[in-house]
C-alpha positions as a printed Julia matrix, in Angstrom:
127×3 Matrix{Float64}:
  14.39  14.18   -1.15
  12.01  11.03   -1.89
   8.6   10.18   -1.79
   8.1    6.82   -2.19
   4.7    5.23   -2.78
   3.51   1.6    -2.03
   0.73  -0.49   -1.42
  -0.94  -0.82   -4.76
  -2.27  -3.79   -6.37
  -5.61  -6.24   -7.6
  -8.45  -6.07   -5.4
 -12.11  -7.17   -5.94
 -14.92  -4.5    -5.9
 -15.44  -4.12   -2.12
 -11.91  -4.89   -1.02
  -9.61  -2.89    0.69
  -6.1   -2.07    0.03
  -3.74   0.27    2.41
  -1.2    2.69    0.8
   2.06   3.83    2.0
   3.76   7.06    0.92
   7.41   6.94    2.84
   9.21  10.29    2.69
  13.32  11.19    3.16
  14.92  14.11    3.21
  11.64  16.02    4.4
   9.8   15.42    7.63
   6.27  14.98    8.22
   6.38  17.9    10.79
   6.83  20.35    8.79
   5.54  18.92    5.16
   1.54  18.12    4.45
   1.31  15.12    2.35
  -1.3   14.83   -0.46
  -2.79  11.67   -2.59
  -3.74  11.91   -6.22
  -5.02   9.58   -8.38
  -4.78   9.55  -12.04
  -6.9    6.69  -14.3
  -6.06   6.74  -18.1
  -7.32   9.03  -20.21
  -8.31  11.1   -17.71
  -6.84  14.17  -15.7
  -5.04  13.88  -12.51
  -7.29  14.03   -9.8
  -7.17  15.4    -6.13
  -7.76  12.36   -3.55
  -6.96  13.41    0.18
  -4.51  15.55    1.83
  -3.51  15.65    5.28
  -1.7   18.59    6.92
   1.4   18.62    8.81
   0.6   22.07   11.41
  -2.5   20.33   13.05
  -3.48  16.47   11.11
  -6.51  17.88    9.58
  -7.37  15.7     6.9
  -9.44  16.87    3.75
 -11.01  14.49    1.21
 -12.82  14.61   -2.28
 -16.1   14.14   -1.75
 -16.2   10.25   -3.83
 -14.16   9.32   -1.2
 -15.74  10.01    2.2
 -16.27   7.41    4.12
 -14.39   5.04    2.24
 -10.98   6.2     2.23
  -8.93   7.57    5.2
  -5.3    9.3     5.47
  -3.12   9.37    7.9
   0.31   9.58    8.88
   2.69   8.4    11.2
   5.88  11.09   11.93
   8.07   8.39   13.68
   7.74   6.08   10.54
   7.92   9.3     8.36
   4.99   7.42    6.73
   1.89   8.62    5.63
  -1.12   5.99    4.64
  -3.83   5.79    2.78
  -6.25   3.04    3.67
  -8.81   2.27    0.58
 -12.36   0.3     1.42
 -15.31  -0.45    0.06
 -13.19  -0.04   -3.91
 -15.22   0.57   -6.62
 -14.06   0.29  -10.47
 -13.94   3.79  -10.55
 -11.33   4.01   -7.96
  -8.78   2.02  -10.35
  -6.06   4.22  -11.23
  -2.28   4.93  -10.74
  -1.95   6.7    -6.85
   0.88   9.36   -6.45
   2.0   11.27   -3.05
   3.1   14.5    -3.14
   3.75  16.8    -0.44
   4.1   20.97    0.11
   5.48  22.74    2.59
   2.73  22.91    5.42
   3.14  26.53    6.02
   2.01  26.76    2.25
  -0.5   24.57    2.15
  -4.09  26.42    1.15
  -7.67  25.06    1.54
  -8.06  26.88   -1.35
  -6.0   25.33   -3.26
  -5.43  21.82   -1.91
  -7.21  19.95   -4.57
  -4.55  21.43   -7.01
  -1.46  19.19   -8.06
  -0.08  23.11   -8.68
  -0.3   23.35   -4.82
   2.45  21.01   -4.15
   6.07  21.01   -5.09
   7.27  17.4    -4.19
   6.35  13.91   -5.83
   6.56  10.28   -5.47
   5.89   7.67   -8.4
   2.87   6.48   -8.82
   1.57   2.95   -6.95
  -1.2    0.8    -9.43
  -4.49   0.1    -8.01
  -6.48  -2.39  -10.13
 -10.23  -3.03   -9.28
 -11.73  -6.0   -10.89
 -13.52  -9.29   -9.86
């Protein structure tokens, strides 16, 4: 099993960037697929998740309307496109998935919650 992230990189404040989290061994049928970020210093945080038993998507709230997720089963591929990047958004970008019959609301935000990960993709915002 392998999550592989992609898609990182330089951008100016206000660009946009589009990440790629490409799974094996697991399908996106059956596993939700989750995007943390983690800047250093500072704790791993909960970005967006999106689930595999009906494509709801679920965001942080610094996010909204700046970031979407979504995935593409025939590419086993999920994305997450980045716009409108602020400083604050610089960090390293991991995917992770669960399986999506265990996936809680309750829990989503929680890097606990899922039991698969990709390495991390670098997302550097400076002008």
């Amino acid at each position: 099993v392998q999550l592989q992230a992609s898609g990182g990189g330089l951008v100016q404040p206000r660009g946009s960037l589009r990440l790629s989290c490409t799974v094996s061994g697991i399908t996106l049928d059956n596993y939700s697929i989750g995007w943390f970020r983690q800047a250093p210093g500072k704790e791993r945080e909960w970005v967006a998740t999106i689930s595999s038993t009906d494509g709801s998507t679920y965001y942080t709230d610094s996010v909204k309307n700046r970031f979407t997720i979504s995935g593409d089963n025939a590419k086993n591929t999920v994305y997450l496109q980045l716009n409108s990047l602020e400083h604050e958004d610089a960090a390293v970008y991991y995917c992770a998935a669960v399986n999506g019959l265990w996936l809680r609301t309750s829990t989503i935000k929680s890097p606990l919650q899922y039991e698969l990960w990709g390495q991390g993709t670098q997302v550097t915002v400076s002008s």
